[in-house]
PDB file of C-alpha atoms and ligand atoms in Angstrom:
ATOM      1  CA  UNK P   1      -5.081  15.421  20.492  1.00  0.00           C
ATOM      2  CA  UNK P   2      -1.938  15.880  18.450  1.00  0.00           C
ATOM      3  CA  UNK P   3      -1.007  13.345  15.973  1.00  0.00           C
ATOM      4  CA  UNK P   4       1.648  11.723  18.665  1.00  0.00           C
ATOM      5  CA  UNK P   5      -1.373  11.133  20.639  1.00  0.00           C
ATOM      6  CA  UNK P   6      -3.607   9.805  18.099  1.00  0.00           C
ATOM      7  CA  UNK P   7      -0.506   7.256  16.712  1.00  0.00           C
ATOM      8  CA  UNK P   8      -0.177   6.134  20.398  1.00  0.00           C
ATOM      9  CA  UNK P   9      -3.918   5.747  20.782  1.00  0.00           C
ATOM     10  CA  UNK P  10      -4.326   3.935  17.316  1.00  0.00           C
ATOM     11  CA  UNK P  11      -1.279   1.343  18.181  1.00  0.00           C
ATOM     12  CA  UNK P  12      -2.677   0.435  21.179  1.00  0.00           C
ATOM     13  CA  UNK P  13      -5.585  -0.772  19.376  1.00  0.00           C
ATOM     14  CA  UNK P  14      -3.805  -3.066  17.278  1.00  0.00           C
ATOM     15  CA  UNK P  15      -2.484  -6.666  17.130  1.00  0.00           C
ATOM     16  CA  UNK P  16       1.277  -6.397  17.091  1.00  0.00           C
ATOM     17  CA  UNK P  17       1.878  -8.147  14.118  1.00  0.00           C
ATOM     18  CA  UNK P  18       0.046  -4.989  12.210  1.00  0.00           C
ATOM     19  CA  UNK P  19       1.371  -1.528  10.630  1.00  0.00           C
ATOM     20  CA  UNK P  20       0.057   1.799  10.326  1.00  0.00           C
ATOM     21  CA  UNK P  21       0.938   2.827   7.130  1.00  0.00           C
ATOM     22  CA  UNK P  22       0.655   7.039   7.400  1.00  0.00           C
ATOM     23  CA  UNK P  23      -0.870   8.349   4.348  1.00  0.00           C
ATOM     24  CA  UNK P  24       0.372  11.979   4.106  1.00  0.00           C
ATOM     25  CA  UNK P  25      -0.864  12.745   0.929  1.00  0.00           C
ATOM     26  CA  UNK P  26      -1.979  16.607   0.676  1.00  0.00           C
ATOM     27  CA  UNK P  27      -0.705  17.577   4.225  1.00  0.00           C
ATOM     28  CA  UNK P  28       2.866  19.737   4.219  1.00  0.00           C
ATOM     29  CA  UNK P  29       5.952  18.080   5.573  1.00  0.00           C
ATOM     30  CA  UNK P  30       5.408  19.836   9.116  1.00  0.00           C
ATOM     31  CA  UNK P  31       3.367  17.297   9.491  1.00  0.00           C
ATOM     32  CA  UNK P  32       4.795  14.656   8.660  1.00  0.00           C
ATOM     33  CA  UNK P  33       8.106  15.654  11.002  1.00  0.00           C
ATOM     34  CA  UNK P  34       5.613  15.574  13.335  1.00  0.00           C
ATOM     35  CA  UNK P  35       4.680  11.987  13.019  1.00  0.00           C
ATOM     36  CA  UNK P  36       8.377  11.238  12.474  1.00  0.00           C
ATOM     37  CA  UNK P  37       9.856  12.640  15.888  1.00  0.00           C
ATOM     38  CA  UNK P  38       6.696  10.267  17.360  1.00  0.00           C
ATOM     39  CA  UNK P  39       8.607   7.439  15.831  1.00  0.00           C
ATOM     40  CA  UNK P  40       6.498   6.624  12.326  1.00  0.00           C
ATOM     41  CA  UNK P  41       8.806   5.908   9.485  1.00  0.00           C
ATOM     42  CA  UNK P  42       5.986   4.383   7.086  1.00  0.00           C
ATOM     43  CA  UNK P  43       4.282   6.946   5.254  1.00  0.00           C
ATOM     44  CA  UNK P  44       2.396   6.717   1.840  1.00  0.00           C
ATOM     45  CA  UNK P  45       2.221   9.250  -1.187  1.00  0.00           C
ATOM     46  CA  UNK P  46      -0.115   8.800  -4.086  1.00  0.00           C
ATOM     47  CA  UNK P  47       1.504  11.517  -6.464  1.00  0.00           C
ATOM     48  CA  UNK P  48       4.806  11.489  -7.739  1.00  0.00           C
ATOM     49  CA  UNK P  49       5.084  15.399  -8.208  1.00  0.00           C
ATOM     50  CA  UNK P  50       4.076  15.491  -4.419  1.00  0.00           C
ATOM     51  CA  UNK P  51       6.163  12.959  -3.312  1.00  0.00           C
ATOM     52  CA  UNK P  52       9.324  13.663  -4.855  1.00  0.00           C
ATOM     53  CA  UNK P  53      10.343  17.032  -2.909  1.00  0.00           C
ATOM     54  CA  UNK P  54       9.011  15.125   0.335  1.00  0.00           C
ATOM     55  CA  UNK P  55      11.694  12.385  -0.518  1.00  0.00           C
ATOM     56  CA  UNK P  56      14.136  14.922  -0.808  1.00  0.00           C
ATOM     57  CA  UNK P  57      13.490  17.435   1.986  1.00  0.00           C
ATOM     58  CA  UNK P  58      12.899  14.659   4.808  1.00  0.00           C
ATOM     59  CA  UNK P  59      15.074  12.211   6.793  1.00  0.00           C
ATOM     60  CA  UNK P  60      16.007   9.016   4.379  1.00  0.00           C
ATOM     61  CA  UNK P  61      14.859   6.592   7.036  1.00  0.00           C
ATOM     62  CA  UNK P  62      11.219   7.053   6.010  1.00  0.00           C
ATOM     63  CA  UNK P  63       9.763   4.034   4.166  1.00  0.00           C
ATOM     64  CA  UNK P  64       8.100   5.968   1.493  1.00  0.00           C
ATOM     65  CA  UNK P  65       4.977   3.663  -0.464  1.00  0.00           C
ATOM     66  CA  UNK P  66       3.162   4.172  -3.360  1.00  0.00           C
ATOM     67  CA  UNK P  67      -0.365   3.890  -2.892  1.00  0.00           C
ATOM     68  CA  UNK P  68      -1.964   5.887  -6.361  1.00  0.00           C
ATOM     69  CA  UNK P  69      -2.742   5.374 -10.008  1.00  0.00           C
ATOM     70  CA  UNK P  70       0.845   5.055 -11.207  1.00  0.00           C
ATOM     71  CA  UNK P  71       1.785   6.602 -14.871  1.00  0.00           C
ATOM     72  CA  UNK P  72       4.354   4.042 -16.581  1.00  0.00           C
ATOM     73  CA  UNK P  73       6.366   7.634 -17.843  1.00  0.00           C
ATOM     74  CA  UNK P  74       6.828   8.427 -13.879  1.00  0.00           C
ATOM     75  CA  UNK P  75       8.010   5.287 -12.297  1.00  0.00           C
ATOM     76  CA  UNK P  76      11.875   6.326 -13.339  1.00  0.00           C
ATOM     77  CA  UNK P  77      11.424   8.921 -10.781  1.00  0.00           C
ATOM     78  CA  UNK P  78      10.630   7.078  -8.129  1.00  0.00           C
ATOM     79  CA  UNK P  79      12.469   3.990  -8.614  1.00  0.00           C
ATOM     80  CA  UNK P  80      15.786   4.852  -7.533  1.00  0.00           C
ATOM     81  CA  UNK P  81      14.524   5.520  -3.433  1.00  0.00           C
ATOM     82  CA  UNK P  82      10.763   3.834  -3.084  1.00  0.00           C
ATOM     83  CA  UNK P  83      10.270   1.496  -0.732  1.00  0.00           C
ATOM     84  CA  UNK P  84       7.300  -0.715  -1.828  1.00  0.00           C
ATOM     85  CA  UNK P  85       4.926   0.420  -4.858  1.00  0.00           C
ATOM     86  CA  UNK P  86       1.471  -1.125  -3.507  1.00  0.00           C
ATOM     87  CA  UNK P  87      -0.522  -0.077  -6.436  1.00  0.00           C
ATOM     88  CA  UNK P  88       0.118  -2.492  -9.317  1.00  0.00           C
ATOM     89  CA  UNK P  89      -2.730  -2.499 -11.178  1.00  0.00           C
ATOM     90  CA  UNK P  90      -1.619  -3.750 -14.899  1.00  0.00           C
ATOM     91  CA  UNK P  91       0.656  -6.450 -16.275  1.00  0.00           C
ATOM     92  CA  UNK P  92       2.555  -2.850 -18.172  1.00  0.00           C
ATOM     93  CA  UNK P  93       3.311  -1.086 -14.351  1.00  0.00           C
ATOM     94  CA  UNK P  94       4.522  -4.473 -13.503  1.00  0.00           C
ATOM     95  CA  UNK P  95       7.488  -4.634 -16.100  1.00  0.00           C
ATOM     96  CA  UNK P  96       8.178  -1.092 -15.882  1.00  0.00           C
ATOM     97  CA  UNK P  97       9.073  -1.002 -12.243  1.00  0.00           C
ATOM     98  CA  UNK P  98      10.673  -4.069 -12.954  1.00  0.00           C
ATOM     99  CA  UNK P  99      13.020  -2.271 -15.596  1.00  0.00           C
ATOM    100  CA  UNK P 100      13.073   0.712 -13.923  1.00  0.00           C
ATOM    101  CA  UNK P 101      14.404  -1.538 -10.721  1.00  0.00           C
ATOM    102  CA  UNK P 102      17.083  -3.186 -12.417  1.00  0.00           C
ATOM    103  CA  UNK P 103      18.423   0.047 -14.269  1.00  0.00           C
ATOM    104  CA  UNK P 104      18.735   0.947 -10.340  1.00  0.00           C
ATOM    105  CA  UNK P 105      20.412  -2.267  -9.463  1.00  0.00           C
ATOM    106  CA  UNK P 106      17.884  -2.751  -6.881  1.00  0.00           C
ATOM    107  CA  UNK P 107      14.709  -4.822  -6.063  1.00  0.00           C
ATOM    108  CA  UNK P 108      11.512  -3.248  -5.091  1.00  0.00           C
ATOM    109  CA  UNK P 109       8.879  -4.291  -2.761  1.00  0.00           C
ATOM    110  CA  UNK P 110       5.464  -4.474  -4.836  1.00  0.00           C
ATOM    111  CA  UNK P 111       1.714  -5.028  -3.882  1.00  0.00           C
ATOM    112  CA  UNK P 112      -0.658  -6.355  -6.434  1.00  0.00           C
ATOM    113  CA  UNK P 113      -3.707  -4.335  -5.928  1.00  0.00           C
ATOM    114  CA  UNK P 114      -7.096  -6.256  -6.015  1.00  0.00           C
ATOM    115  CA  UNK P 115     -10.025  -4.234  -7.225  1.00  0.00           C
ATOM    116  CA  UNK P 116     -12.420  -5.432  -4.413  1.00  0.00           C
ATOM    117  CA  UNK P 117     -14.800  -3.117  -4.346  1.00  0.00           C
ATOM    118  CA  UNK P 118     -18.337  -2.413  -5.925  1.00  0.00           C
ATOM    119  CA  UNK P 119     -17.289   0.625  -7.657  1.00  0.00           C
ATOM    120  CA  UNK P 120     -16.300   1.277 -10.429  1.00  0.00           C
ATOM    121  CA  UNK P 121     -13.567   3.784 -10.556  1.00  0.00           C
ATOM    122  CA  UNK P 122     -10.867   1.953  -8.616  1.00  0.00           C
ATOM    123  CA  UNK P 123      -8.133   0.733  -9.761  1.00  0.00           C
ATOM    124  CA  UNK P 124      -7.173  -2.710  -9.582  1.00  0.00           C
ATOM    125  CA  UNK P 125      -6.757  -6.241 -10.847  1.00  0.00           C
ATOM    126  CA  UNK P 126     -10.259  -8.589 -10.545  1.00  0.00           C
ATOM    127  CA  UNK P 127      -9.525 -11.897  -8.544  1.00  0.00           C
ATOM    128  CA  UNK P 128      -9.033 -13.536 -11.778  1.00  0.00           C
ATOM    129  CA  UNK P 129      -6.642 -11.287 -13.615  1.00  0.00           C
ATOM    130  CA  UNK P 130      -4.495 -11.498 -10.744  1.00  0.00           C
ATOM    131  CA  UNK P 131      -5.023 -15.519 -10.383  1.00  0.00           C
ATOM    132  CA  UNK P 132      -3.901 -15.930 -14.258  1.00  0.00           C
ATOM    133  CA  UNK P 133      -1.295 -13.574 -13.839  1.00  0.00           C
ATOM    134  CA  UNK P 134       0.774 -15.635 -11.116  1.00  0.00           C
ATOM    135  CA  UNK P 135      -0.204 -18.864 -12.923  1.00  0.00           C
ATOM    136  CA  UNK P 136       1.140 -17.990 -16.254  1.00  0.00           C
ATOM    137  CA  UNK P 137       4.820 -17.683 -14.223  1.00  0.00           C
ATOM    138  CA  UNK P 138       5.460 -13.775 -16.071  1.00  0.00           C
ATOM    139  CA  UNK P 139       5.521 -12.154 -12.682  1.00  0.00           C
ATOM    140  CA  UNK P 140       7.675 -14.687 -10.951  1.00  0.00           C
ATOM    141  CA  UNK P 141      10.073 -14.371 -14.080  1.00  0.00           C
ATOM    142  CA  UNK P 142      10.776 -10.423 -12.730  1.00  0.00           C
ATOM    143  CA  UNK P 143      13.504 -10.640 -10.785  1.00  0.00           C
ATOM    144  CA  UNK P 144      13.938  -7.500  -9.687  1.00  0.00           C
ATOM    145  CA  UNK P 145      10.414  -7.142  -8.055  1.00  0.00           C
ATOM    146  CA  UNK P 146       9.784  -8.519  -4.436  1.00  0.00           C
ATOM    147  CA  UNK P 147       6.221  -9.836  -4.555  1.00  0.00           C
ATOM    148  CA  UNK P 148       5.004  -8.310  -0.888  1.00  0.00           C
ATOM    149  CA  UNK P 149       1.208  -9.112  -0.914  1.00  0.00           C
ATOM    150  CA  UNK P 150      -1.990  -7.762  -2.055  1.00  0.00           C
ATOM    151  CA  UNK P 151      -4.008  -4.129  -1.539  1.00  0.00           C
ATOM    152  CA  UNK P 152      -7.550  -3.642  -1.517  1.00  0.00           C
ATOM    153  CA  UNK P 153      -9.815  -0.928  -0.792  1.00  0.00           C
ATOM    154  CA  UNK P 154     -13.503  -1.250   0.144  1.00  0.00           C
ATOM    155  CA  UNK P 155     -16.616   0.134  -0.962  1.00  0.00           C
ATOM    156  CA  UNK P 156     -16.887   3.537   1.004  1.00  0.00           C
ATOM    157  CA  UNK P 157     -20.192   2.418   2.442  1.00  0.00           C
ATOM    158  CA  UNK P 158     -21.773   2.744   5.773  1.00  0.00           C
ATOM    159  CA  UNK P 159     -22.502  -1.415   5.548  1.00  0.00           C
ATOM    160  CA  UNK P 160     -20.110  -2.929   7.409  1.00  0.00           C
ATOM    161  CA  UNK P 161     -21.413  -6.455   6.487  1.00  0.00           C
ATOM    162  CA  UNK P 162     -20.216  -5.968   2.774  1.00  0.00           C
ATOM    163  CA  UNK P 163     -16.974  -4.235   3.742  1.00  0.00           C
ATOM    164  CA  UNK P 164     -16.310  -7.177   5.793  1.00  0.00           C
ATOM    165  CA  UNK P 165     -17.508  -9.625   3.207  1.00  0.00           C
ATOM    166  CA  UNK P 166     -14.825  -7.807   0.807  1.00  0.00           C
ATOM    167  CA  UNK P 167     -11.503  -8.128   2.993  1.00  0.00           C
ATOM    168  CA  UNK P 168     -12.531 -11.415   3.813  1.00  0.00           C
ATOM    169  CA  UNK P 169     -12.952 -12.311   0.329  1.00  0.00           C
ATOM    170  CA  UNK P 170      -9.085 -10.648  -0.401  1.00  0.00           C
ATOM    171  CA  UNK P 171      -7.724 -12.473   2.761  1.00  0.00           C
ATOM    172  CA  UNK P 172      -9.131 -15.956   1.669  1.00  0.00           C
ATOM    173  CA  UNK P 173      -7.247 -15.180  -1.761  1.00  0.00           C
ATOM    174  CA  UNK P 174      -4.122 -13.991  -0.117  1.00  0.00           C
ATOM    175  CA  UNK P 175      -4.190 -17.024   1.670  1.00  0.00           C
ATOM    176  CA  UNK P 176      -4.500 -19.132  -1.532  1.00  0.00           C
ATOM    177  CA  UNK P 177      -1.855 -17.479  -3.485  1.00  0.00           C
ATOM    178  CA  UNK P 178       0.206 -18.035  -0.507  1.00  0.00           C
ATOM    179  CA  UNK P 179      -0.240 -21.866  -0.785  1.00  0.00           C
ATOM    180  CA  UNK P 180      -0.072 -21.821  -4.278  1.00  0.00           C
ATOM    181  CA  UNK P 181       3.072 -19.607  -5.341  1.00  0.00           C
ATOM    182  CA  UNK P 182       4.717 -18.867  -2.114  1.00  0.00           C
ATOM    183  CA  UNK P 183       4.247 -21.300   0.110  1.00  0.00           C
ATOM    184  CA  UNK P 184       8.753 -20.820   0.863  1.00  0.00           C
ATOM    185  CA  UNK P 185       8.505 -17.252   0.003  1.00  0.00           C
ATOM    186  CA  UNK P 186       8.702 -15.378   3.333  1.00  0.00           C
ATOM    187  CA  UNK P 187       8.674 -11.826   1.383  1.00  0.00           C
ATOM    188  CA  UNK P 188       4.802 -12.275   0.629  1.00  0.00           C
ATOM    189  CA  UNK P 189       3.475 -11.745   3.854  1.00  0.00           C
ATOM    190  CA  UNK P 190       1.374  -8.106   3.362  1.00  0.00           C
ATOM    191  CA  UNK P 191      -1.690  -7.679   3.105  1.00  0.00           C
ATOM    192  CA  UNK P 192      -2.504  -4.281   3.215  1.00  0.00           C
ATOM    193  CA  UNK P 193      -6.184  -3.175   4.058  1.00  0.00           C
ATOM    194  CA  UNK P 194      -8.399  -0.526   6.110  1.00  0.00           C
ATOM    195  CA  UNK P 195      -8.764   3.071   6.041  1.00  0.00           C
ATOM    196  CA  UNK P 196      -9.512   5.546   8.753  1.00  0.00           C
ATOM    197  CA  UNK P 197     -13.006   4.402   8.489  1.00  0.00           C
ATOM    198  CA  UNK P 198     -12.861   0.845   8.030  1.00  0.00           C
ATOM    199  CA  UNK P 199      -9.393   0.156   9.924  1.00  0.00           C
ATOM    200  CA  UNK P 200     -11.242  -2.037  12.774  1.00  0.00           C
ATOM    201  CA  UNK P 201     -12.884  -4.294   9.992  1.00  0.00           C
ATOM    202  CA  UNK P 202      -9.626  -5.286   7.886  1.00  0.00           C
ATOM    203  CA  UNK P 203      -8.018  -5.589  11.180  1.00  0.00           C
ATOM    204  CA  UNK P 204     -10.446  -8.473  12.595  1.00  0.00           C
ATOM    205  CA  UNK P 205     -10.027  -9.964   8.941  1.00  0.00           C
ATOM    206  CA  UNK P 206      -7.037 -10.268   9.224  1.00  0.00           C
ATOM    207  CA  UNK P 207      -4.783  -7.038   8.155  1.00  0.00           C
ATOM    208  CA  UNK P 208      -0.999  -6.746   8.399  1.00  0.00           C
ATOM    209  CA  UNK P 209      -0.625  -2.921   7.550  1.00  0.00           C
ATOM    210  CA  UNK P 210      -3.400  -0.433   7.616  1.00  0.00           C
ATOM    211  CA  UNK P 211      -3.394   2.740   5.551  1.00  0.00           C
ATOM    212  CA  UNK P 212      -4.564   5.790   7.955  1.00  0.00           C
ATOM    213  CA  UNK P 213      -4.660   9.178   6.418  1.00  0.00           C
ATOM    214  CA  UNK P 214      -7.618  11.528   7.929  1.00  0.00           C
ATOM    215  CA  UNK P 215      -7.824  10.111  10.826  1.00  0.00           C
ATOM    216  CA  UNK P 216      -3.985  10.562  11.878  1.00  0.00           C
ATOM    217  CA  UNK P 217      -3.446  13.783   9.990  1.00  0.00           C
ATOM    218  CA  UNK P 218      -7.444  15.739   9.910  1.00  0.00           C
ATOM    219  CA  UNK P 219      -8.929  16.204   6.320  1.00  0.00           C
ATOM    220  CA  UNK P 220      -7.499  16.740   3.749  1.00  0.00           C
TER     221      UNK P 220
HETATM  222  C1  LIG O 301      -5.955   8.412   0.737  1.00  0.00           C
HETATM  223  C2  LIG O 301      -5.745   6.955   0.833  1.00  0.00           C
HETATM  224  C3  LIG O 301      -5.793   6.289   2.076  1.00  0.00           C
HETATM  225  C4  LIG O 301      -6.097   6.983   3.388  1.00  0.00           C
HETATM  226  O1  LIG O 301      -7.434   7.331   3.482  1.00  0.00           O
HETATM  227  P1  LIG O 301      -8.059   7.870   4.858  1.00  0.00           P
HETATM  228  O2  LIG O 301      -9.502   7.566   4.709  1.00  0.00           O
HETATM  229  O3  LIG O 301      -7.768   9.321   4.919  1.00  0.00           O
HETATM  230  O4  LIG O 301      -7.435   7.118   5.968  1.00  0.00           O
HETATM  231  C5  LIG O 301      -5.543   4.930   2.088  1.00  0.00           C
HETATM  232  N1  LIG O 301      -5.270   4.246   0.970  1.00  0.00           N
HETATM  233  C6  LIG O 301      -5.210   4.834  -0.236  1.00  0.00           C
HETATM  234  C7  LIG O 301      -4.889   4.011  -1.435  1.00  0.00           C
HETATM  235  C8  LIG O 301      -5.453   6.206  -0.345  1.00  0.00           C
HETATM  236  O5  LIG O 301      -5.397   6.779  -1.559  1.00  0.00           O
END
């Protein structure tokens, strides 16, 4: 199947309301012209050095997100072009893009990401940080940040129970910071969860953008 075939197959497995997010991270911009002339303009990067000749080379209609780790020295460089940043992790990222937006004149599109999973390595607020963070009113004071939602990834595990337990647990929070903070704020709306392998699951809990690498694009 080429990847026009797999994007068909994949969107006709989805609710309408939800959005493959194309993670192209590793694979050559071939490829992603490939999934562009099948009509994908979402893609996601999680390197700047990688993502910055990809900006430049390819059309300027792609939505280009950050999904990685993101160095407070390297959000100048992508500032001036990214669409959404969905990996805010730390209080620090948060005021640089902000800064780093308004030296651009522009507002970004950011995702708070929730550390949901049992591991330990990813990145991520806990429930709590993020809870205190919105209360204490710093994040709404950043006015050149769009507040889009919340990112999670699951515990790569083979039980779907607990990766079902975990998106449920970040919808049910989603839905409460919703009430709480943005209850006339159409721009939070996101919530962006599921991989290639656990797509189906964050879907039925209740997923508006998906984040499909491998299984659009092979391994990487
Ligand atoms: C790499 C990556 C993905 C895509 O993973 P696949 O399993 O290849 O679909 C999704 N989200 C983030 C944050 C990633 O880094």
């Amino acid at each position: 199947m080429d990847i026009a075939e797999k994007l068909e197959r994949l969107k006709s497995e989805l609710p309408e309301n939800v959005r493959i997010l194309a993670v192209s991270k590793f694979h050559p911009e071939s490829v992603i012209m490939e999934a562009y002339r099948a009509g994908q303009r979402i893609f996601g990067e999680n390197r700047v050095q990688e993502l910055l000749p990809k900006y430049e080379h390819l059309p300027k209609d792609i939505e280009w997100h950050f999904i990685g780790h993101l160095q407070v020295n390297k959000v100048k460089y992508i500032a001036p072009f990214i669409h959404a940043i969905q990996s805010i992790d730390s209080l620090k990222i948060a005021e640089t893009v902000n800064k780093e937006a308004n030296k651009c004149n522009r507002k970004i599109r950011v995702f708070l990401q929730i550390h949901i999973a049992q591991e330990e390595q990813k990145f991520g607020f806990s429930y709590d940080e993020a809870a205190d963070l919105l209360k204490s009113g710093v994040l709404g004071s950043m006015t050149n940040l769009d507040i889009a939602g919340l990112m999670g990834m699951a515990t790569l595990t083979d039980n779907s129970t607990q990766i079902r337990n975990e998106f449920h647990r970040l919808r049910c929070f989603f839905q409460q910071l919703k009430n709480d903070y943005f209850a006339d704020n159409d721009s939070f709306c996101e919530l962006s969860c599921g991989m290639s392998d656990d797509y189906p699951i964050a879907v039925n809990e209740g997923s508006t953008m998906i984040r499909i690498g491998s299984k659009l694009f092979g391994p990487r």
